[in-house]
PDB file of N, CA and C in Angstrom:
ATOM      1  N   MET H  30       0.834  -1.198   0.000  1.00 53.00           N
ATOM      2  CA  MET H  30       0.000   0.000   0.000  1.00 53.00           C
ATOM      3  C   MET H  30       0.875   1.256   0.000  1.00 53.00           C
ATOM      4  N   ASP H  31       1.732   1.346   1.021  1.00 64.00           N
ATOM      5  CA  ASP H  31       2.635   2.521   1.087  1.00 64.00           C
ATOM      6  C   ASP H  31       4.055   2.129   0.685  1.00 64.00           C
ATOM      7  N   ASN H  32       4.137   1.494  -0.463  1.00 62.00           N
ATOM      8  CA  ASN H  32       5.458   1.036  -0.927  1.00 62.00           C
ATOM      9  C   ASN H  32       6.332   2.233  -1.291  1.00 62.00           C
ATOM     10  N   GLN H  33       5.754   3.173  -2.040  1.00 68.00           N
ATOM     11  CA  GLN H  33       6.530   4.349  -2.463  1.00 68.00           C
ATOM     12  C   GLN H  33       6.971   5.163  -1.238  1.00 68.00           C
ATOM     13  N   MET H  34       6.078   5.309  -0.286  1.00 68.00           N
ATOM     14  CA  MET H  34       6.403   6.105   0.915  1.00 68.00           C
ATOM     15  C   MET H  34       7.545   5.452   1.685  1.00 68.00           C
ATOM     16  N   GLN H  35       7.472   4.139   1.822  1.00 70.00           N
ATOM     17  CA  GLN H  35       8.530   3.431   2.572  1.00 70.00           C
ATOM     18  C   GLN H  35       9.860   3.571   1.837  1.00 70.00           C
ATOM     19  N   GLU H  36       9.843   3.389   0.537  1.00 71.00           N
ATOM     20  CA  GLU H  36      11.105   3.503  -0.228  1.00 71.00           C
ATOM     21  C   GLU H  36      11.647   4.923  -0.124  1.00 71.00           C
ATOM     22  N   SER H  37      10.784   5.901  -0.202  1.00 72.00           N
ATOM     23  CA  SER H  37      11.220   7.307  -0.096  1.00 72.00           C
ATOM     24  C   SER H  37      11.846   7.552   1.276  1.00 72.00           C
ATOM     25  N   SER H  38      11.223   7.010   2.293  1.00 74.00           N
ATOM     26  CA  SER H  38      11.735   7.209   3.666  1.00 74.00           C
ATOM     27  C   SER H  38      13.126   6.582   3.788  1.00 74.00           C
ATOM     28  N   LEU H  39      13.285   5.390   3.265  1.00 73.00           N
ATOM     29  CA  LEU H  39      14.583   4.703   3.349  1.00 73.00           C
ATOM     30  C   LEU H  39      15.629   5.512   2.587  1.00 73.00           C
ATOM     31  N   ARG H  40      15.272   6.008   1.438  1.00 71.00           N
ATOM     32  CA  ARG H  40      16.227   6.789   0.623  1.00 71.00           C
ATOM     33  C   ARG H  40      16.592   8.074   1.382  1.00 71.00           C
ATOM     34  N   CYS H  41      15.626   8.729   1.937  1.00 69.00           N
ATOM     35  CA  CYS H  41      15.880   9.979   2.691  1.00 69.00           C
ATOM     36  C   CYS H  41      16.804   9.668   3.867  1.00 69.00           C
ATOM     37  N   ASN H  42      16.515   8.584   4.547  1.00 70.00           N
ATOM     38  CA  ASN H  42      17.326   8.212   5.709  1.00 70.00           C
ATOM     39  C   ASN H  42      18.767   7.975   5.281  1.00 70.00           C
ATOM     40  N   ILE H  43      18.951   7.231   4.231  1.00 69.00           N
ATOM     41  CA  ILE H  43      20.312   6.922   3.745  1.00 69.00           C
ATOM     42  C   ILE H  43      21.014   8.219   3.313  1.00 69.00           C
ATOM     43  N   LYS H  44      20.326   9.033   2.564  1.00 71.00           N
ATOM     44  CA  LYS H  44      20.929  10.309   2.093  1.00 71.00           C
ATOM     45  C   LYS H  44      21.277  11.188   3.297  1.00 71.00           C
ATOM     46  N   LYS H  45      20.393  11.246   4.250  1.00 68.00           N
ATOM     47  CA  LYS H  45      20.649  12.094   5.439  1.00 68.00           C
ATOM     48  C   LYS H  45      21.813  11.510   6.233  1.00 68.00           C
ATOM     49  N   CYS H  46      21.829  10.186   6.291  1.00 64.00           N
ATOM     50  CA  CYS H  46      22.904   9.521   7.045  1.00 64.00           C
ATOM     51  C   CYS H  46      24.247   9.813   6.361  1.00 64.00           C
ATOM     52  N   LEU H  47      24.254   9.791   5.064  1.00 59.00           N
ATOM     53  CA  LEU H  47      25.505  10.021   4.322  1.00 59.00           C
ATOM     54  C   LEU H  47      25.818  11.517   4.387  1.00 59.00           C
TER      55      LEU H  47
END
């Protein structure tokens, strides 16, 4: 259902972490 939202969150987290 919220596949795009979850992927976006993971990408944001990784980018922020980096």
